[in-house]
Coordinates of C-alpha atoms and ligand atoms in Angstrom, one line a residue:
M1 CA 42.7 -68.8 -62.5
I2 CA 45.3 -67.6 -65.2
A3 CA 44.4 -64.7 -67.0
L4 CA 43.1 -65.5 -70.4
T5 CA 41.7 -63.7 -73.3
L6 CA 38.2 -64.5 -74.3
A7 CA 39.5 -65.6 -77.5
E8 CA 41.8 -68.1 -75.4
V9 CA 38.7 -69.0 -73.4
A10 CA 36.5 -69.8 -76.7
A11 CA 39.3 -71.8 -78.4
A12 CA 39.6 -73.6 -74.9
V13 CA 35.4 -74.3 -74.8
D14 CA 35.1 -74.9 -78.3
G15 CA 32.7 -72.1 -77.8
R16 CA 31.3 -68.9 -80.3
L17 CA 32.0 -65.2 -79.2
V18 CA 28.9 -63.3 -79.6
A19 CA 28.9 -59.2 -79.0
A20 CA 32.1 -60.2 -77.1
D21 CA 35.7 -58.4 -77.7
P22 CA 38.2 -61.4 -78.1
A23 CA 40.8 -59.1 -76.9
V24 CA 39.2 -58.9 -73.2
T25 CA 40.9 -60.7 -70.7
V26 CA 39.2 -62.5 -67.6
T27 CA 41.2 -61.8 -64.9
G28 CA 39.5 -63.0 -61.7
T29 CA 37.6 -65.9 -61.3
V30 CA 35.0 -68.7 -62.9
E31 CA 31.6 -68.5 -61.0
F32 CA 28.6 -70.2 -61.7
D33 CA 26.7 -68.4 -58.6
S34 CA 26.3 -64.8 -59.9
R35 CA 26.5 -63.4 -55.6
K36 CA 30.1 -64.9 -56.3
V37 CA 31.1 -62.4 -59.2
A38 CA 33.9 -59.8 -58.7
P39 CA 35.1 -57.7 -61.4
G40 CA 37.1 -59.5 -63.5
A41 CA 35.3 -62.9 -63.5
L42 CA 33.9 -65.4 -66.0
F43 CA 30.2 -65.9 -65.1
V44 CA 29.0 -69.3 -66.4
A45 CA 24.9 -69.5 -66.8
F46 CA 23.7 -73.3 -66.6
P47 CA 20.2 -73.7 -67.7
G48 CA 19.0 -75.2 -64.7
E49 CA 15.1 -76.8 -63.9
K50 CA 14.2 -74.2 -61.2
V51 CA 16.6 -71.2 -62.2
D52 CA 17.9 -70.5 -65.1
G53 CA 22.0 -69.2 -65.1
H54 CA 21.2 -66.9 -68.0
D55 CA 18.4 -65.0 -66.2
Y56 CA 21.7 -63.6 -63.9
A57 CA 23.8 -62.7 -66.9
A58 CA 23.2 -59.3 -66.7
G59 CA 23.4 -59.1 -63.1
A60 CA 26.5 -60.8 -63.5
M61 CA 28.0 -58.2 -65.7
E62 CA 26.7 -55.3 -63.5
S63 CA 29.0 -57.1 -60.7
G64 CA 32.1 -56.5 -63.1
A65 CA 32.0 -60.0 -65.2
V66 CA 33.7 -59.8 -68.4
A67 CA 31.8 -62.2 -70.2
V68 CA 28.9 -65.2 -69.8
L69 CA 29.6 -68.6 -71.0
G70 CA 26.4 -70.2 -71.8
T71 CA 24.1 -71.7 -74.4
R72 CA 21.9 -68.9 -75.5
E73 CA 22.4 -65.6 -76.2
V74 CA 21.5 -63.0 -73.7
P75 CA 20.8 -59.5 -75.5
G76 CA 23.3 -57.2 -74.4
V77 CA 25.5 -59.3 -72.6
P78 CA 28.9 -60.7 -74.3
M79 CA 28.6 -64.4 -74.2
V80 CA 30.7 -67.4 -75.0
L81 CA 28.2 -69.5 -76.5
V82 CA 28.7 -73.4 -76.2
D83 CA 26.5 -76.2 -76.6
D84 CA 27.1 -77.5 -72.8
A85 CA 28.3 -75.8 -70.1
L86 CA 29.2 -78.0 -67.8
T87 CA 31.7 -79.9 -70.7
A88 CA 33.0 -76.5 -71.5
M89 CA 33.7 -75.8 -67.8
G90 CA 35.8 -79.1 -67.8
R91 CA 37.5 -78.1 -70.8
L92 CA 38.7 -74.6 -69.5
A93 CA 40.4 -76.3 -66.5
R94 CA 42.1 -78.6 -68.2
A95 CA 43.2 -75.8 -70.4
V96 CA 44.2 -74.0 -67.2
V97 CA 46.1 -76.7 -65.6
D98 CA 48.1 -77.4 -69.0
R99 CA 49.3 -73.9 -68.9
L100 CA 50.9 -74.6 -65.3
P101 CA 54.0 -76.7 -66.0
G102 CA 54.9 -76.0 -62.1
L103 CA 51.8 -77.2 -60.7
T104 CA 51.7 -80.9 -59.4
V105 CA 48.2 -82.6 -59.2
V106 CA 47.4 -84.6 -56.5
G107 CA 44.1 -86.7 -56.8
L108 CA 42.6 -88.6 -54.5
T109 CA 39.7 -91.4 -54.6
G110 CA 38.1 -93.9 -51.9
S111 CA 34.9 -94.8 -50.4
S112 CA 35.5 -93.1 -47.4
G113 CA 37.6 -90.4 -46.2
K114 CA 38.7 -88.4 -49.6
T115 CA 37.4 -85.0 -48.3
T116 CA 39.3 -85.8 -44.8
T117 CA 42.5 -86.9 -46.4
K118 CA 42.4 -84.4 -48.9
D119 CA 42.0 -81.7 -46.3
L120 CA 45.4 -83.3 -44.6
I121 CA 47.3 -83.3 -47.6
G122 CA 46.3 -79.9 -48.1
Q123 CA 47.5 -78.9 -44.7
L124 CA 51.1 -80.7 -45.7
T125 CA 51.5 -79.3 -49.0
V126 CA 50.9 -75.6 -48.0
R127 CA 54.0 -75.8 -45.9
L128 CA 55.9 -76.8 -49.2
G129 CA 53.9 -74.5 -51.6
T130 CA 51.1 -72.4 -52.5
T131 CA 48.2 -75.2 -52.6
V132 CA 44.7 -75.2 -53.8
A133 CA 42.5 -77.7 -51.7
P134 CA 39.6 -75.8 -50.5
P135 CA 37.3 -77.2 -47.8
G136 CA 34.6 -79.5 -48.9
S137 CA 34.2 -82.3 -51.1
F138 CA 34.0 -80.8 -54.7
N139 CA 34.3 -84.3 -56.8
N140 CA 31.9 -84.2 -59.5
E141 CA 32.0 -82.8 -62.8
L142 CA 31.2 -79.5 -61.9
G143 CA 33.1 -79.1 -58.3
H144 CA 36.1 -80.2 -59.6
P145 CA 36.8 -78.1 -62.7
Y146 CA 35.4 -75.3 -60.7
T147 CA 38.2 -76.4 -58.0
A148 CA 40.8 -76.7 -60.5
L149 CA 40.1 -73.0 -62.0
Q150 CA 41.1 -71.6 -58.9
A151 CA 45.0 -72.9 -59.7
G152 CA 47.0 -69.7 -61.1
P153 CA 50.6 -69.1 -61.9
D154 CA 51.7 -68.9 -58.1
T155 CA 49.8 -72.4 -57.1
R156 CA 52.5 -75.4 -56.9
Y157 CA 49.8 -77.8 -55.4
L158 CA 46.3 -78.8 -56.5
V159 CA 44.5 -81.4 -54.2
L160 CA 41.5 -82.9 -56.1
E161 CA 39.0 -85.2 -54.5
K162 CA 37.6 -87.6 -57.3
G163 CA 34.1 -89.1 -56.8
S164 CA 32.8 -92.1 -58.6
R165 CA 29.5 -93.5 -58.9
G166 CA 30.2 -95.9 -61.5
V167 CA 32.9 -97.1 -64.3
G168 CA 34.1 -94.1 -66.1
H169 CA 33.4 -91.2 -63.8
V170 CA 36.8 -91.3 -62.4
R171 CA 38.2 -91.6 -65.9
Y172 CA 36.6 -88.3 -67.1
L173 CA 37.5 -86.4 -64.1
C174 CA 41.6 -87.3 -64.6
E175 CA 40.3 -86.1 -68.1
I176 CA 39.6 -82.7 -66.7
V177 CA 42.3 -82.6 -64.8
P178 CA 45.2 -85.2 -65.0
P179 CA 46.9 -86.5 -61.8
R180 CA 50.6 -86.5 -61.4
I181 CA 49.9 -88.5 -57.6
S182 CA 47.3 -90.8 -57.6
V183 CA 45.9 -91.5 -54.0
V184 CA 43.7 -94.7 -53.5
L185 CA 42.1 -94.9 -50.1
N186 CA 40.0 -97.8 -49.6
V187 CA 37.2 -100.0 -51.4
G188 CA 34.5 -99.8 -49.9
T189 CA 30.5 -100.3 -50.2
S190 CA 29.5 -96.6 -50.6
H191 CA 27.1 -96.4 -53.6
I192 CA 27.5 -100.3 -53.9
G193 CA 23.5 -99.5 -54.9
E194 CA 24.6 -98.0 -58.2
F195 CA 28.1 -100.2 -58.6
G196 CA 26.7 -103.4 -58.2
S197 CA 29.3 -105.1 -56.4
Q198 CA 32.8 -104.3 -54.7
E199 CA 34.6 -105.5 -57.7
T200 CA 33.0 -102.8 -59.9
I201 CA 33.8 -100.2 -57.2
A202 CA 37.5 -101.3 -57.2
L203 CA 37.6 -101.2 -61.0
A204 CA 36.3 -97.6 -60.9
K205 CA 38.2 -96.4 -58.3
G206 CA 41.3 -97.6 -60.2
E207 CA 40.8 -95.7 -63.0
L208 CA 42.9 -93.1 -61.0
V209 CA 46.0 -94.8 -61.1
E210 CA 45.4 -95.7 -64.7
A211 CA 45.3 -92.3 -65.6
L212 CA 49.0 -91.5 -64.4
P213 CA 51.6 -90.9 -66.6
S214 CA 54.4 -93.3 -66.5
D215 CA 56.8 -90.5 -64.2
G216 CA 53.5 -90.3 -61.7
L217 CA 53.1 -91.7 -58.6
A218 CA 50.3 -94.4 -57.3
V219 CA 50.0 -94.2 -53.8
L220 CA 48.1 -97.0 -52.6
N221 CA 46.9 -98.7 -49.2
A222 CA 48.5 -101.7 -48.2
D223 CA 45.8 -102.7 -46.3
D224 CA 43.0 -103.0 -48.7
P225 CA 43.6 -105.9 -50.6
R226 CA 41.5 -104.6 -53.6
V227 CA 43.4 -101.0 -53.6
D228 CA 46.8 -102.9 -53.3
A229 CA 45.8 -104.9 -56.4
M230 CA 45.5 -101.6 -58.5
A231 CA 49.3 -101.6 -58.7
S232 CA 49.1 -103.8 -61.8
R233 CA 47.2 -101.5 -63.4
T234 CA 49.4 -98.5 -63.7
S235 CA 52.9 -97.9 -65.3
A236 CA 53.4 -95.3 -62.8
R237 CA 56.0 -96.0 -59.7
V238 CA 54.0 -97.3 -56.7
V239 CA 54.4 -96.5 -53.0
R240 CA 52.3 -98.4 -50.7
Y241 CA 51.3 -97.3 -47.3
G242 CA 49.4 -98.8 -44.4
E243 CA 50.3 -101.2 -41.2
A244 CA 51.1 -104.0 -43.7
P245 CA 54.6 -104.9 -42.5
D246 CA 55.9 -105.0 -45.9
A247 CA 54.3 -101.1 -46.5
D248 CA 56.6 -98.3 -47.7
V249 CA 54.9 -95.8 -45.4
R250 CA 54.1 -97.5 -42.4
A251 CA 52.7 -97.1 -39.0
E252 CA 53.9 -99.5 -36.0
D253 CA 53.0 -99.6 -32.6
V254 CA 49.6 -97.8 -33.1
T255 CA 47.9 -96.7 -29.4
L256 CA 44.9 -94.3 -28.9
D257 CA 44.6 -92.1 -26.0
D258 CA 41.4 -91.9 -24.0
R259 CA 40.3 -89.0 -27.0
G260 CA 40.7 -91.9 -29.4
R261 CA 43.5 -89.9 -31.0
A262 CA 45.9 -92.1 -32.3
S263 CA 49.6 -92.1 -31.8
Y264 CA 52.2 -94.4 -33.9
T265 CA 55.5 -95.0 -34.9
L266 CA 56.1 -93.4 -38.6
V267 CA 58.4 -96.0 -40.6
T268 CA 60.0 -94.9 -44.0
P269 CA 62.3 -95.9 -45.8
E270 CA 64.6 -92.8 -44.6
G271 CA 64.0 -94.0 -41.0
S272 CA 61.3 -93.7 -38.3
A273 CA 59.9 -90.7 -35.7
P274 CA 57.0 -90.7 -33.5
V275 CA 53.9 -89.3 -34.4
R276 CA 51.0 -88.2 -32.3
L277 CA 47.8 -87.0 -34.2
G278 CA 45.2 -84.4 -32.5
L279 CA 42.5 -85.9 -34.8
T280 CA 40.1 -88.2 -33.4
G281 CA 39.4 -92.0 -34.6
R282 CA 41.7 -95.1 -35.1
H283 CA 40.8 -94.3 -39.2
Q284 CA 43.0 -91.5 -39.4
V285 CA 46.1 -93.5 -38.9
S286 CA 45.4 -94.5 -42.5
N287 CA 44.5 -91.2 -43.7
T288 CA 47.4 -89.5 -42.2
L289 CA 49.7 -92.5 -43.7
A290 CA 48.1 -91.6 -46.7
A291 CA 49.0 -87.9 -46.4
A292 CA 52.5 -88.6 -45.6
A293 CA 53.4 -90.8 -48.4
V294 CA 52.4 -88.0 -50.3
A295 CA 54.4 -85.2 -48.6
R296 CA 57.1 -87.2 -48.5
E297 CA 57.6 -87.2 -52.1
L298 CA 56.9 -84.2 -52.3
G299 CA 60.2 -83.7 -50.2
M300 CA 59.3 -83.2 -46.8
P301 CA 62.0 -84.0 -44.7
L302 CA 60.9 -87.0 -41.9
A303 CA 60.9 -84.8 -39.0
E304 CA 59.1 -82.1 -40.5
L305 CA 56.7 -84.7 -41.5
A306 CA 56.3 -86.3 -37.9
T307 CA 55.8 -83.0 -36.5
A308 CA 53.3 -81.5 -39.2
L309 CA 51.3 -84.9 -38.9
G310 CA 50.7 -83.9 -35.1
E311 CA 49.5 -80.4 -36.0
L312 CA 46.7 -81.5 -38.7
G313 CA 43.2 -80.4 -37.6
L314 CA 40.0 -80.5 -39.0
V315 CA 39.1 -78.4 -42.2
S316 CA 35.8 -79.4 -43.5
T317 CA 33.0 -79.8 -40.9
R318 CA 30.7 -82.4 -39.8
R319 CA 33.7 -85.0 -40.2
M320 CA 35.2 -86.5 -36.8
D321 CA 34.4 -83.1 -35.1
V322 CA 34.3 -83.8 -31.1
F323 CA 33.8 -81.2 -29.1
D324 CA 32.9 -80.8 -25.0
R325 CA 30.0 -79.0 -24.1
P326 CA 30.1 -76.3 -21.0
D327 CA 27.8 -79.1 -19.1
G328 CA 30.0 -82.0 -19.6
V329 CA 28.4 -83.6 -22.3
T330 CA 31.3 -84.6 -25.2
V331 CA 30.0 -84.8 -28.8
I332 CA 31.3 -86.6 -31.8
D333 CA 29.6 -84.8 -35.0
D334 CA 29.9 -87.0 -38.1
S335 CA 27.1 -86.4 -39.4
Y336 CA 28.2 -85.2 -42.7
N337 CA 27.8 -88.7 -44.2
A338 CA 27.8 -92.1 -43.7
N339 CA 28.4 -95.7 -45.3
P340 CA 29.0 -98.9 -43.4
A341 CA 32.6 -98.6 -43.2
S342 CA 32.6 -95.0 -41.7
M343 CA 29.7 -95.9 -39.2
S344 CA 31.9 -98.8 -38.2
A345 CA 35.2 -96.4 -37.9
A346 CA 32.4 -93.8 -36.2
L347 CA 31.4 -96.3 -33.6
K348 CA 34.7 -97.5 -32.5
A349 CA 35.7 -93.9 -31.8
L350 CA 33.0 -93.6 -29.8
A351 CA 33.5 -96.9 -27.8
T352 CA 37.2 -95.3 -27.3
L353 CA 35.9 -92.1 -26.0
G354 CA 33.7 -93.3 -24.0
R355 CA 35.4 -95.9 -22.0
G356 CA 34.2 -95.4 -18.5
R357 CA 31.7 -93.1 -19.6
R358 CA 28.1 -93.9 -20.9
T359 CA 27.9 -93.7 -24.7
V360 CA 25.1 -92.2 -27.1
A361 CA 25.0 -92.8 -30.6
V362 CA 22.4 -91.1 -32.9
L363 CA 22.5 -93.1 -36.2
G364 CA 20.4 -92.1 -39.1
Y365 CA 20.0 -93.6 -42.3
M366 CA 22.6 -94.8 -44.9
A367 CA 21.8 -93.9 -48.5
E368 CA 22.7 -95.7 -51.7
L369 CA 23.2 -99.2 -50.4
G370 CA 20.9 -100.8 -53.1
P371 CA 20.3 -104.3 -52.4
F372 CA 22.9 -104.4 -49.5
E373 CA 20.3 -101.3 -47.9
R374 CA 18.8 -104.0 -44.8
D375 CA 22.4 -106.1 -44.0
G376 CA 24.2 -102.9 -44.2
H377 CA 21.8 -101.2 -41.6
A378 CA 21.6 -104.2 -39.5
E379 CA 25.0 -104.8 -39.3
V380 CA 25.5 -101.5 -38.1
G381 CA 23.0 -101.7 -35.5
Q382 CA 24.9 -105.1 -34.4
L383 CA 28.3 -103.6 -34.2
A384 CA 27.0 -100.7 -31.7
A385 CA 25.7 -103.6 -29.6
E386 CA 28.6 -105.7 -29.9
L387 CA 30.9 -102.5 -29.1
G388 CA 28.9 -102.3 -25.8
V389 CA 27.1 -98.4 -26.7
D390 CA 24.9 -98.1 -24.1
R391 CA 21.7 -96.0 -25.6
L392 CA 20.9 -96.1 -29.5
L393 CA 18.5 -93.4 -30.8
V394 CA 17.9 -94.8 -34.6
V395 CA 16.5 -91.6 -36.3
G396 CA 13.8 -92.2 -39.2
E397 CA 11.8 -95.5 -40.3
P398 CA 14.1 -96.2 -43.3
A399 CA 16.9 -96.6 -40.8
A400 CA 15.1 -99.0 -38.5
P401 CA 17.1 -102.4 -39.2
I402 CA 19.7 -100.7 -37.3
H403 CA 17.4 -100.8 -34.6
E404 CA 16.5 -104.5 -35.5
G405 CA 19.9 -104.9 -35.8
A406 CA 20.8 -103.6 -32.4
T407 CA 18.3 -105.5 -30.5
A408 CA 18.9 -109.0 -31.9
V409 CA 22.3 -108.7 -30.3
A410 CA 21.7 -111.2 -27.1
N411 CA 23.2 -110.0 -23.9
W412 CA 23.2 -106.7 -24.9
G413 CA 23.1 -104.3 -21.7
G414 CA 21.9 -101.3 -23.8
E415 CA 18.7 -99.9 -25.0
S416 CA 17.7 -98.8 -28.5
V417 CA 15.0 -97.1 -29.8
L418 CA 13.7 -96.2 -33.3
L419 CA 12.4 -92.4 -33.7
T420 CA 10.2 -90.7 -36.2
D421 CA 12.7 -88.0 -36.6
Q422 CA 15.4 -85.8 -35.7
A423 CA 13.5 -83.7 -33.6
A424 CA 12.3 -86.5 -31.5
A425 CA 16.1 -87.4 -31.0
V426 CA 16.6 -83.8 -30.0
E427 CA 13.8 -84.3 -27.5
V428 CA 15.1 -87.7 -26.2
L429 CA 18.5 -86.2 -25.7
R430 CA 17.5 -83.2 -24.1
G431 CA 15.7 -85.3 -21.5
E432 CA 18.0 -88.0 -20.9
L433 CA 21.9 -86.3 -21.4
R434 CA 24.0 -86.1 -18.3
P435 CA 27.4 -84.8 -17.8
G436 CA 30.0 -87.4 -18.8
D437 CA 28.2 -88.6 -21.4
V438 CA 29.6 -89.2 -24.9
V439 CA 27.1 -88.7 -28.1
L440 CA 28.0 -89.7 -31.4
V441 CA 25.6 -88.5 -34.2
K442 CA 25.9 -89.9 -37.8
G443 CA 23.9 -90.4 -41.1
S444 CA 23.6 -89.6 -44.7
R445 CA 23.7 -85.6 -44.6
Y446 CA 20.5 -83.9 -43.7
R447 CA 19.2 -86.9 -42.0
T448 CA 21.1 -86.1 -38.6
W449 CA 22.6 -82.4 -39.1
E450 CA 19.7 -80.8 -37.0
V451 CA 20.8 -83.4 -34.4
A452 CA 24.4 -82.6 -34.3
D453 CA 23.4 -79.2 -34.4
A454 CA 21.0 -79.0 -31.7
L455 CA 23.8 -80.6 -29.4
R456 CA 26.4 -77.8 -30.6
A457 CA 24.7 -74.9 -29.3
D458 CA 26.7 -73.4 -26.3
A459 CA 29.8 -75.4 -27.4
T460 CA 33.1 -75.2 -29.0
S461 CA 34.6 -77.4 -31.8
E462 CA 37.7 -79.2 -30.1
N463 CA 39.3 -79.5 -33.6
G464 CA 37.9 -76.3 -35.0
A465 CA 36.5 -77.3 -38.5
T466 CA 35.6 -74.2 -40.4
A467 CA 33.7 -75.3 -43.5
Ligands
LIG501 N1 39.7 -93.9 -43.7 C1 38.4 -94.2 -43.1 N2 37.8 -95.3 -43.0 C2 36.6 -95.2 -42.7 N3 35.6 -94.1 -42.6 C3 36.7 -92.8 -42.9 C4 37.8 -93.0 -43.1 N4 38.2 -91.7 -43.4 C5 37.3 -90.9 -43.1 N5 36.0 -92.0 -42.6 C6 34.6 -91.0 -42.4 O1 33.9 -91.2 -43.7 C7 32.5 -90.2 -43.5 C8 33.1 -89.8 -44.6 O2 34.1 -88.5 -44.6 P1 34.6 -87.8 -46.0 O3 33.7 -86.9 -46.0 O4 35.9 -87.6 -45.5 O5 34.5 -88.9 -47.0 P2 34.4 -88.6 -48.3 O6 35.0 -89.7 -49.2 O7 35.0 -87.4 -49.2 O8 33.0 -88.6 -48.8 P3 31.9 -88.1 -49.9 O9 31.8 -89.6 -50.8 O10 30.4 -88.1 -49.4 O11 32.7 -86.7 -50.3 C9 33.1 -89.2 -42.2 O12 32.3 -89.6 -41.2 C10 34.8 -89.6 -41.8 O13 34.8 -89.5 -40.5
LIG502 MG1 34.0 -86.2 -49.9

């Protein structure tokens, strides 16, 4: 963060100083986990249901915090008192980015691939200047300002993921940190249970381009009609990326190698260049084009861009993380999250990597599909069978329609089993896996993590995700 006096902090968050010297300066970070507090920090105390941050206020001061931002007084602790700590964090983030005129904010949203593409953009912008784009999602009312508050006077690029579970969410996140470049990746069906329809999802994601100033830039996926249509919702300039022949930044002649890594010809208004990705999955063509469109806009020359795209790696864990075990089994750990679109992308990657090998898919429940829950799962099972997956392990009763969807496919040569929990899946895998097998592990968050971790033992990651 930039250095701010407590008087400035109080003014930014509409707070009141209690037992605090207004001239004292916050020189460190803003933290809501007291274990992360270092000298000069501002500690934010949230009144939680189980844990109340105010109980940690004194400890944070002992660790070197200069004050505590919270909603009630703590005796002996200098406080910035506010009505709502979350709103205050948002306001403070806004005050900080407003004081950084040299900062370019890149915001991105979409149903699948926000974190992946945020990490890609961050790996490109860091070649152009100091970048804040930390691993992980940080895409909600808390993570968003927390990330933005890491920007300081030296930061040139702040790359932020904007999550959305309803109309108005992205708009609010854009009020906290207004983007100059807005990237919309896709409109799928994740969280459709809360949204109701894909049209509403498109309405909500499009708030990201509505928030742009007229001298900003909208980077839109030309291959997704609902995203392409968002061009009419902004006064900013629009750059379209994709494989559509009329896209401004596009991929031509896409091929996949036997590890599921794509090569393509990157075509831009400045010319074209060959790109060879080290990332796994056909869907990375789209993600890397989005990142390329941003880097190009920020001034990266085409030749450097093509090279940089080839050097992109994984940053956040459990997303298309491919590794080979010493026993010759290849694992695709895509266990971070799952929705029908990302299941489809992952199953296709499994099919590509598994050509000539035995393929195993360990698939768990996809959360938040609402009324589409049954069909969404059944279609994933059907696709797995149609792609010729040899062995399907469906984990947990709620995911049962995956099993049913697969077994309903006539002439499928593979075999599916519905298992009660992750431990049962690990047991089956330990008994069945042979050298040469390729295993995909995927589900919504913790529902398949243990399986991936069990398979990870004794293995090294190919793409090297770190967090
Ligand atoms: N363009 C894409 N199309 C489909 N699936 C994708 C795409 N990009 C990434 N994925 C897959 O989607 C899953 C989630 O990826 P990622 O974490 O990047 O998305 P996210 O949008 O940040 O998700 P969340 O909403 O949980 O934060 C992973 O399995 C990843 O491999
Ligand atoms: Mg994310």
